[in-house]
Amino acid sequence: MHDRKARRLVEATLIDGITRAEAEKAEAEWKPYLEEQLKRMAAEGVPKDRWPQHGHWDWRQKQEAADAYLAYRMFGVECQSQMQGLMLVLTAGKNCQIESQKGKPLAYVHFLAAAPWNLATVAPDPRFSLVGSILVATAIHLSIEEEFQGRIGLHSLPQADEWYRNSCGMTDLGRDHAVQDLRYFEMTPEQASEFLK
Amino acid sequence: MKTNLSKEWLTKRVERDEKADVSAGMLDLGRLQAEPPTARVESIQASAETESLHPAFGRLINLWRRKRGLRMDVLADRAQIDLTELIEIERNLHYTPEPRTVYQLAKTLELPSERMLELSGNLVVRDSSLGEEAVRFAARSESVEKLSKDEQRALEEFVKFLSEK
């Protein structure tokens, strides 16, 4: 992880298989912070299109799903005793749409989020960066482990479209009317290899 | 799982992540809830055969919901699924819903969950007669506000077939 204030890398732990207690702790820490910042944004008259777009995700329920359902894997990045980011990945039933990989299986990133205090769109003074890169790299490694050769797919929230397109080098397959008109992105084995370089 | 992120790689990524929001998923949606459709999910495959069953799945949900006198928002709420996904299931007959959504709908509407997973394209169909029955059912049911007698009959026969297997 990168401590923005200290401007240096700090130790973090990647957790494969989030426990119920860890999800509850993350929820208990993220929610009040997010609510406090939403109140501040409302008071300051910040336009709603700049508000965070995943405010109501319930990570406890996602953890239960991951626990009960073998095709889901849930990961977290912990640093300084706090969960800095969470991700839920589906490893079955999703296939590539991109022409060169059409029909081949991929790991689908169902949900990915950084803790609200790490988001430039939420926190006045964001604490850590690299959460997104670490989690995307983790999804790629999971895809390789599943013998999907690094192929991943996800629906990006509008505020993150540019990051997935330009910073991750994923292919933008356009708006998906089946999923709230969100843009759907895929990463080919070549793009995954490039990302990990 | 093996991850190998070097200090050099992380340093290189810092600049790219500086002002990024990284969220992926669905807007304001967090209702993914625990349901255990068993380890068979590992055999999930998309196939031409399951694709042909999709129209029957969407039609079945639509008719069974209406038979029970449930509005879409009420069913979505009871099943703890997103309303937009329910609309998509009923209106886009080629849409493949998430396994968890199918399981929730089956549980709420008291329909056999494994058959629903097969119909929706989430599980490989093991019984060829399901395909024939599904096609017959889809052909007999049309979208109207109130269930016609024929729709009612087609619906009841199809649910009976599903439950018997």
XYZ file of N, CA and C in Angstrom, chain A:
591
model
N 0.855 -1.192 0.000
C 0.000 0.000 0.000
C 0.890 1.241 0.000
N 0.316 2.330 -0.469
C 1.068 3.578 -0.469
C 0.402 4.575 0.454
N 1.169 4.977 1.469
C 0.674 5.974 2.416
C 0.836 7.342 1.756
N -0.289 7.957 1.429
C -0.232 9.212 0.664
C 0.438 10.336 1.456
N 0.150 10.366 2.758
C 0.683 11.451 3.577
C 2.198 11.304 3.764
N 2.608 10.080 4.131
C 4.035 9.839 4.373
C 4.811 9.663 3.064
N 4.063 9.505 1.964
C 4.653 9.309 0.642
C 5.629 8.128 0.610
N 5.183 7.005 1.132
C 6.021 5.800 1.091
C 5.148 4.553 1.111
N 5.756 3.438 0.672
C 5.039 2.164 0.715
C 5.009 1.640 2.144
N 3.882 1.057 2.525
C 3.767 0.471 3.864
C 3.279 -0.974 3.726
N 3.569 -1.768 4.748
C 3.186 -3.185 4.742
C 1.660 -3.345 4.744
N 1.189 -4.281 3.969
C -0.242 -4.604 3.976
C -0.387 -6.110 3.811
N -1.525 -6.631 4.220
C -1.771 -8.070 4.108
C -2.937 -8.324 3.163
N -2.718 -9.227 2.228
C -3.815 -9.644 1.349
C -4.504 -10.839 1.992
N -5.792 -10.694 2.255
C -6.543 -11.775 2.904
C -7.374 -12.508 1.856
N -7.133 -13.798 1.741
C -7.877 -14.652 0.803
C -8.904 -15.427 1.629
N -10.176 -15.028 1.511
C -11.207 -15.667 2.328
C -11.523 -14.830 3.553
N -12.345 -13.830 3.331
C -12.718 -12.920 4.429
C -13.683 -13.639 5.376
N -13.424 -13.509 6.671
C -14.323 -14.131 7.651
C -15.495 -13.187 7.948
N -16.501 -13.749 8.582
C -17.660 -12.939 8.955
C -17.237 -11.777 9.869
N -16.362 -12.079 10.819
C -15.908 -11.051 11.763
C -15.179 -9.924 11.023
N -14.381 -10.307 10.038
C -13.634 -9.283 9.284
C -14.590 -8.418 8.455
N -15.591 -9.049 7.859
C -16.564 -8.275 7.069
C -17.362 -7.337 7.972
N -17.732 -7.840 9.134
C -18.506 -7.002 10.067
C -17.677 -5.832 10.565
N -16.413 -6.097 10.820
C -15.527 -5.025 11.306
C -15.361 -3.956 10.213
N -15.159 -4.429 8.979
C -15.004 -3.483 7.868
C -16.269 -2.640 7.721
N -17.397 -3.301 7.753
C -18.685 -2.602 7.614
C -18.850 -1.563 8.740
N -18.493 -1.989 9.943
C -18.655 -1.105 11.114
C -17.735 0.113 11.035
N -16.625 -0.033 10.326
C -15.697 1.100 10.204
C -15.993 1.959 8.974
N -16.381 1.311 7.875
C -16.600 2.042 6.627
C -17.872 2.894 6.677
N -18.926 2.276 7.209
C -20.240 2.917 7.125
C -20.313 4.283 7.826
N -19.904 4.363 9.110
C -19.992 5.668 9.765
C -19.134 6.732 9.086
N -17.952 6.300 8.602
C -17.081 7.258 7.920
C -17.756 7.794 6.666
N -18.338 6.866 5.915
C -19.000 7.247 4.664
C -20.183 8.175 4.945
N -20.963 7.825 5.962
C -22.133 8.658 6.296
C -21.718 10.062 6.725
N -20.652 10.105 7.477
C -20.145 11.409 7.925
C -19.716 12.261 6.730
N -19.032 11.619 5.785
C -18.575 12.356 4.605
C -19.739 12.756 3.699
N -20.761 11.902 3.636
C -21.936 12.252 2.822
C -22.640 13.483 3.406
N -22.706 13.516 4.730
C -23.313 14.688 5.381
C -22.503 15.936 5.051
N -21.181 15.799 5.117
C -20.304 16.933 4.814
C -20.509 17.381 3.366
N -20.585 16.411 2.455
C -20.731 16.743 1.035
C -22.070 17.444 0.784
N -23.109 16.956 1.486
C -24.419 17.591 1.343
C -24.370 19.024 1.862
N -23.715 19.207 3.012
C -23.637 20.539 3.618
C -22.834 21.490 2.733
N -21.831 20.932 2.054
C -20.978 21.774 1.203
C -21.559 21.950 -0.200
N -22.684 21.298 -0.446
C -23.347 21.432 -1.757
C -22.621 20.740 -2.889
N -21.880 19.666 -2.564
C -21.193 18.903 -3.621
C -22.255 18.247 -4.509
N -22.172 18.435 -5.832
C -23.188 17.833 -6.721
C -23.262 16.319 -6.543
N -24.484 15.789 -6.659
C -24.674 14.356 -6.392
C -23.912 13.446 -7.336
N -23.616 13.911 -8.551
C -22.879 13.037 -9.465
C -21.431 12.840 -9.027
N -21.009 13.609 -8.017
C -19.652 13.405 -7.498
C -19.658 12.623 -6.188
N -20.848 12.226 -5.744
C -20.939 11.415 -4.525
C -20.489 9.991 -4.835
N -20.052 9.255 -3.812
C -19.669 7.855 -4.066
C -20.858 7.053 -4.576
N -20.570 6.098 -5.448
C -21.661 5.392 -6.126
C -21.919 3.991 -5.585
N -21.243 3.647 -4.509
C -21.466 2.302 -3.968
C -21.794 2.360 -2.484
N -22.449 3.449 -2.075
C -22.695 3.692 -0.662
C -23.478 2.619 0.066
N -24.317 1.884 -0.643
C -25.192 0.953 0.064
C -24.793 -0.509 -0.075
N -23.597 -0.751 -0.563
C -23.176 -2.145 -0.661
C -23.075 -2.727 0.737
N -23.547 -3.937 0.857
C -23.524 -4.594 2.159
C -22.492 -5.718 2.113
N -21.321 -5.485 2.656
C -20.229 -6.459 2.561
C -20.451 -7.661 3.461
N -21.239 -7.489 4.504
C -21.527 -8.649 5.363
C -22.300 -9.709 4.574
N -23.281 -9.231 3.799
C -24.063 -10.179 3.002
C -23.206 -10.829 1.919
N -22.285 -10.065 1.372
C -21.402 -10.626 0.342
C -20.505 -11.690 0.954
N -20.045 -11.433 2.170
C -19.199 -12.425 2.840
C -19.977 -13.724 3.054
N -21.239 -13.604 3.432
C -22.069 -14.805 3.640
C -22.191 -15.577 2.334
N -22.372 -14.845 1.245
C -22.481 -15.495 -0.065
C -21.188 -16.220 -0.402
N -20.064 -15.534 -0.163
C -18.762 -16.123 -0.485
C -18.516 -17.369 0.353
N -18.988 -17.354 1.580
C -18.816 -18.481 2.489
C -19.625 -19.690 2.034
N -20.816 -19.407 1.513
C -21.751 -20.490 1.215
C -21.624 -21.023 -0.210
N -20.951 -20.295 -1.042
C -21.040 -20.558 -2.461
C -19.629 -20.701 -3.023
N -19.276 -21.916 -3.433
C -17.880 -22.207 -3.772
C -17.337 -21.356 -4.913
N -18.197 -20.923 -5.794
C -17.710 -20.179 -6.957
C -17.345 -18.731 -6.617
N -17.691 -18.274 -5.431
C -17.321 -16.916 -5.022
C -16.059 -16.945 -4.170
N -15.158 -16.023 -4.441
C -13.974 -15.849 -3.590
C -13.946 -14.398 -3.152
N -13.695 -14.195 -1.873
C -13.676 -12.821 -1.364
C -12.289 -12.494 -0.806
N -11.783 -11.352 -1.194
C -10.447 -10.925 -0.788
C -10.512 -9.563 -0.091
N -9.533 -9.337 0.756
C -9.428 -8.025 1.394
C -7.972 -7.606 1.510
N -7.753 -6.303 1.558
C -6.402 -5.792 1.812
C -6.448 -5.079 3.151
N -5.629 -5.570 4.085
C -5.636 -4.985 5.427
C -4.319 -4.253 5.674
N -4.445 -3.099 6.278
C -3.256 -2.310 6.598
C -3.553 -1.506 7.857
N -2.600 -1.482 8.760
C -2.756 -0.770 10.033
C -4.061 -1.178 10.732
N -4.297 -2.473 10.755
C -5.443 -3.094 11.449
C -6.809 -2.671 10.916
N -6.828 -2.140 9.715
C -8.120 -1.781 9.118
C -8.209 -2.341 7.697
N -9.434 -2.718 7.305
C -9.646 -3.223 5.954
C -9.625 -2.017 5.002
N -8.709 -2.066 4.035
C -8.539 -0.926 3.123
C -9.244 -1.146 1.778
N -9.647 -2.375 1.522
C -10.346 -2.640 0.272
C -10.893 -4.052 0.289
N -11.978 -4.271 -0.448
C -12.602 -5.598 -0.497
C -12.990 -5.926 -1.931
N -13.010 -7.214 -2.230
C -13.365 -7.631 -3.587
C -14.041 -9.007 -3.536
N -15.091 -9.148 -4.325
C -15.788 -10.431 -4.459
C -15.675 -10.873 -5.917
N -15.165 -12.073 -6.133
C -14.940 -12.559 -7.501
C -15.719 -13.850 -7.736
N -16.338 -13.936 -8.894
C -17.082 -15.135 -9.293
C -16.222 -15.921 -10.280
N -16.014 -17.196 -9.988
C -15.089 -17.976 -10.829
C -15.799 -19.015 -11.696
N -17.108 -18.912 -11.831
C -17.815 -19.872 -12.682
C -18.957 -19.199 -13.420
N -19.199 -19.665 -14.619
C -20.394 -19.232 -15.336
C -20.264 -17.965 -16.153
N -19.077 -17.375 -16.192
C -18.907 -16.149 -16.982
C -17.890 -16.381 -18.092
N -18.246 -15.927 -19.277
C -17.356 -16.120 -20.429
C -17.038 -14.795 -21.105
N -15.909 -14.782 -21.805
C -15.442 -13.558 -22.481
C -16.371 -13.162 -23.626
N -16.520 -11.869 -23.790
C -17.275 -11.334 -24.926
C -16.350 -10.753 -25.976
N -15.181 -10.345 -25.546
C -14.223 -9.726 -26.454
C -13.901 -10.730 -27.573
N -13.856 -10.230 -28.820
C -13.806 -11.111 -29.986
C -12.666 -12.144 -29.941
N -11.471 -11.695 -29.588
C -10.323 -12.614 -29.610
C -10.406 -13.720 -28.566
N -11.257 -13.535 -27.556
C -11.351 -14.515 -26.464
C -12.765 -15.068 -26.337
N -13.573 -14.790 -27.316
C -15.014 -15.093 -27.247
C -15.316 -16.505 -26.706
N -16.160 -16.544 -25.677
C -16.613 -17.820 -25.125
C -15.679 -18.460 -24.111
N -14.480 -17.918 -23.953
C -13.538 -18.509 -22.996
C -13.879 -18.043 -21.580
N -13.653 -18.893 -20.597
C -14.049 -18.527 -19.224
C -13.176 -17.412 -18.648
N -13.774 -16.625 -17.784
C -13.017 -15.557 -17.116
C -13.431 -15.487 -15.645
N -12.620 -14.790 -14.873
C -12.969 -14.507 -13.481
C -13.704 -13.167 -13.477
N -14.914 -13.165 -12.957
C -15.716 -11.941 -12.996
C -15.645 -11.235 -11.632
N -15.167 -10.005 -11.661
C -15.076 -9.215 -10.424
C -16.473 -8.664 -10.138
N -17.133 -9.301 -9.213
C -18.525 -8.946 -8.933
C -18.613 -7.588 -8.225
N -17.781 -7.423 -7.227
C -17.711 -6.143 -6.511
C -16.265 -5.869 -6.126
N -15.906 -4.606 -6.219
C -14.572 -4.185 -5.775
C -14.715 -2.781 -5.220
N -14.180 -2.560 -4.049
C -14.254 -1.209 -3.481
C -13.096 -0.964 -2.541
N -12.653 0.287 -2.505
C -11.662 0.712 -1.524
C -12.422 1.290 -0.336
N -11.802 1.251 0.839
C -12.417 1.878 2.015
C -12.684 3.345 1.702
N -13.769 3.906 2.212
C -14.130 5.272 1.824
C -13.063 6.325 2.134
N -12.238 6.079 3.182
C -11.207 7.076 3.499
C -10.050 7.050 2.507
N -10.069 6.076 1.587
C -9.021 6.027 0.558
C -9.483 6.625 -0.767
N -10.748 7.012 -0.834
C -11.296 7.495 -2.096
C -11.188 9.010 -2.227
N -10.588 9.412 -3.319
C -10.442 10.856 -3.558
C -11.807 11.520 -3.732
N -12.802 10.734 -4.146
C -14.142 11.309 -4.339
C -14.891 11.462 -3.009
N -14.379 10.869 -1.949
C -15.067 10.910 -0.660
C -14.263 11.650 0.401
N -13.027 11.224 0.569
C -12.212 11.745 1.678
C -11.541 13.059 1.316
N -11.587 14.037 2.216
C -10.892 15.292 1.939
C -9.376 15.066 1.851
N -8.901 14.052 2.589
C -7.469 13.777 2.631
C -7.244 12.254 2.558
N -7.349 11.680 1.353
C -7.279 10.210 1.233
C -5.995 9.624 1.834
N -6.138 8.454 2.473
C -5.005 7.907 3.225
C -4.081 6.994 2.422
N -4.659 5.972 1.781
C -3.798 5.020 1.055
C -4.209 4.917 -0.414
N -3.244 4.712 -1.267
C -3.545 4.359 -2.654
C -2.995 2.949 -2.923
N -3.235 2.446 -4.093
C -2.819 1.115 -4.570
C -3.815 0.005 -4.247
N -4.890 0.328 -3.525
C -5.877 -0.709 -3.196
C -6.422 -1.344 -4.474
N -6.814 -0.499 -5.417
C -7.401 -0.990 -6.656
C -6.423 -1.859 -7.441
N -5.181 -1.385 -7.574
C -4.186 -2.150 -8.337
C -3.916 -3.502 -7.698
N -3.816 -3.527 -6.371
C -3.534 -4.791 -5.670
C -4.694 -5.769 -5.872
N -5.903 -5.265 -5.801
C -7.056 -6.158 -5.948
C -7.227 -6.641 -7.396
N -6.983 -5.762 -8.354
C -7.061 -6.204 -9.766
C -5.972 -7.247 -10.034
N -4.768 -7.009 -9.506
C -3.682 -7.991 -9.671
C -4.089 -9.319 -9.029
N -4.777 -9.245 -7.900
C -5.242 -10.461 -7.221
C -6.259 -11.207 -8.085
N -7.166 -10.459 -8.697
C -8.169 -11.086 -9.582
C -7.481 -11.773 -10.756
N -6.438 -11.144 -11.278
C -5.693 -11.746 -12.393
C -5.023 -13.043 -11.930
N -4.396 -12.999 -10.754
C -3.741 -14.201 -10.232
C -4.754 -15.319 -9.988
N -5.928 -14.934 -9.518
C -6.974 -15.942 -9.304
C -7.375 -16.558 -10.650
N -7.502 -15.696 -11.659
C -7.853 -16.168 -12.994
C -6.799 -17.149 -13.511
N -5.544 -16.837 -13.257
C -4.450 -17.737 -13.696
C -4.543 -19.057 -12.925
N -4.812 -18.951 -11.635
C -4.946 -20.160 -10.804
C -6.085 -21.062 -11.307
N -7.137 -20.424 -11.782
C -8.292 -21.174 -12.299
C -8.089 -21.638 -13.744
N -6.895 -21.362 -14.259
C -6.526 -21.699 -15.643
C -7.325 -20.901 -16.664
N -7.658 -19.653 -16.292
C -8.326 -18.746 -17.222
C -7.308 -17.793 -17.879
N -6.046 -18.021 -17.610
C -4.935 -17.284 -18.245
C -4.931 -15.784 -17.968
N -5.543 -15.367 -16.900
C -5.535 -13.952 -16.549
C -6.743 -13.186 -17.045
N -7.650 -13.876 -17.724
C -8.847 -13.185 -18.240
C -9.754 -12.791 -17.079
N -10.106 -11.506 -17.021
C -11.070 -11.041 -16.017
C -12.087 -10.112 -16.680
N -13.226 -9.966 -16.037
C -14.248 -9.039 -16.535
C -14.889 -8.340 -15.355
N -15.434 -7.170 -15.598
C -16.120 -6.442 -14.521
C -16.984 -5.326 -15.089
N -17.958 -4.908 -14.300
C -18.754 -3.727 -14.628
C -18.256 -2.587 -13.748
N -17.755 -1.570 -14.387
C -17.175 -0.450 -13.648
C -18.244 0.564 -13.263
N -18.067 1.170 -12.098
C -18.934 2.295 -11.765
C -18.422 3.521 -12.531
N -19.317 4.417 -12.913
C -18.902 5.517 -13.801
C -17.659 6.282 -13.338
N -17.531 6.474 -12.024
C -16.376 7.240 -11.539
C -15.051 6.492 -11.744
N -15.140 5.206 -12.028
C -13.915 4.410 -12.177
C -13.646 3.996 -13.623
N -14.542 4.368 -14.538
C -14.390 3.946 -15.943
C -12.995 4.247 -16.490
N -12.578 5.473 -16.260
C -11.301 5.913 -16.832
C -10.122 5.099 -16.291
N -10.215 4.781 -14.994
C -9.122 4.023 -14.376
C -9.003 2.631 -14.995
N -10.126 1.963 -15.158
C -10.067 0.609 -15.740
C -9.620 0.650 -17.201
N -10.048 1.693 -17.898
C -9.720 1.801 -19.324
C -8.247 2.178 -19.514
N -7.840 3.255 -18.866
C -6.506 3.807 -19.130
C -5.407 3.289 -18.202
N -5.716 3.170 -16.944
C -4.670 2.771 -16.017
C -4.489 1.249 -15.949
N -5.602 0.534 -16.130
C -5.488 -0.938 -16.105
C -5.331 -1.509 -17.506
N -5.652 -0.734 -18.508
C -5.507 -1.206 -19.890
C -6.537 -2.237 -20.291
N -7.700 -2.194 -19.664
C -8.747 -3.160 -20.009
C -9.513 -2.687 -21.249
N -10.156 -3.616 -21.919
C -10.945 -3.265 -23.106
C -12.361 -2.878 -22.688
N -12.773 -1.711 -23.146
C -14.105 -1.199 -22.829
C -15.093 -1.737 -23.868
N -16.007 -2.577 -23.417
C -16.975 -3.170 -24.357
C -18.302 -2.408 -24.367
N -18.291 -1.244 -23.779
C -19.474 -0.377 -23.855
C -20.475 -0.616 -22.747
N -21.572 0.116 -22.836
C -22.605 0.017 -21.795
C -23.331 -1.322 -21.877
N -23.605 -1.875 -20.705
C -24.329 -3.141 -20.640
C -25.728 -2.858 -20.100
N -26.708 -2.946 -20.986
C -28.076 -2.617 -20.574
C -28.596 -3.597 -19.527
N -28.002 -4.785 -19.475
C -28.454 -5.788 -18.506
C -27.967 -5.474 -17.096
N -26.947 -4.645 -16.981
C -26.401 -4.329 -15.659
C -26.358 -2.812 -15.484
N -27.525 -2.260 -15.285
C -27.680 -0.846 -14.936
C -26.959 0.106 -15.880
N -26.774 -0.317 -17.102
C -26.122 0.531 -18.096
C -24.662 0.849 -17.749
N -24.088 0.055 -16.872
C -22.674 0.264 -16.521
C -21.792 -0.205 -17.680
N -20.601 0.348 -17.763
C -19.684 -0.077 -18.827
C -19.031 -1.390 -18.423
N -18.936 -2.291 -19.397
C -18.361 -3.608 -19.134
C -16.945 -3.667 -19.691
N -16.018 -4.088 -18.846
C -14.605 -4.160 -19.232
C -14.098 -5.602 -19.146
N -13.210 -5.923 -20.073
C -12.544 -7.226 -20.001
C -11.044 -7.066 -20.177
N -10.334 -8.013 -19.605
C -8.875 -8.035 -19.743
C -8.479 -9.353 -20.401
N -7.710 -9.261 -21.473
C -7.246 -10.460 -22.174
C -5.978 -10.982 -21.464
N -5.529 -12.189 -21.787
C -4.275 -12.683 -21.194
C -3.099 -11.733 -21.472
N -3.076 -11.156 -22.661
C -1.980 -10.238 -23.007
C -2.052 -8.967 -22.155
N -3.264 -8.443 -22.003
C -3.426 -7.237 -21.185
C -3.104 -7.531 -19.715
N -3.466 -8.734 -19.271
C -3.166 -9.117 -17.886
C -1.665 -9.185 -17.673
N -0.990 -9.762 -18.644
C 0.464 -9.877 -18.546
C 1.107 -8.489 -18.510
N 0.580 -7.598 -19.346
C 1.087 -6.216 -19.388
C 0.842 -5.511 -18.046
N -0.350 -5.740 -17.483
C -0.699 -5.105 -16.203
C 0.256 -5.536 -15.093
N 0.638 -6.812 -15.112
C 1.490 -7.341 -14.035
C 2.967 -7.006 -14.212
N 3.324 -6.441 -15.364
C 4.751 -6.125 -15.616
C 5.239 -5.018 -14.708
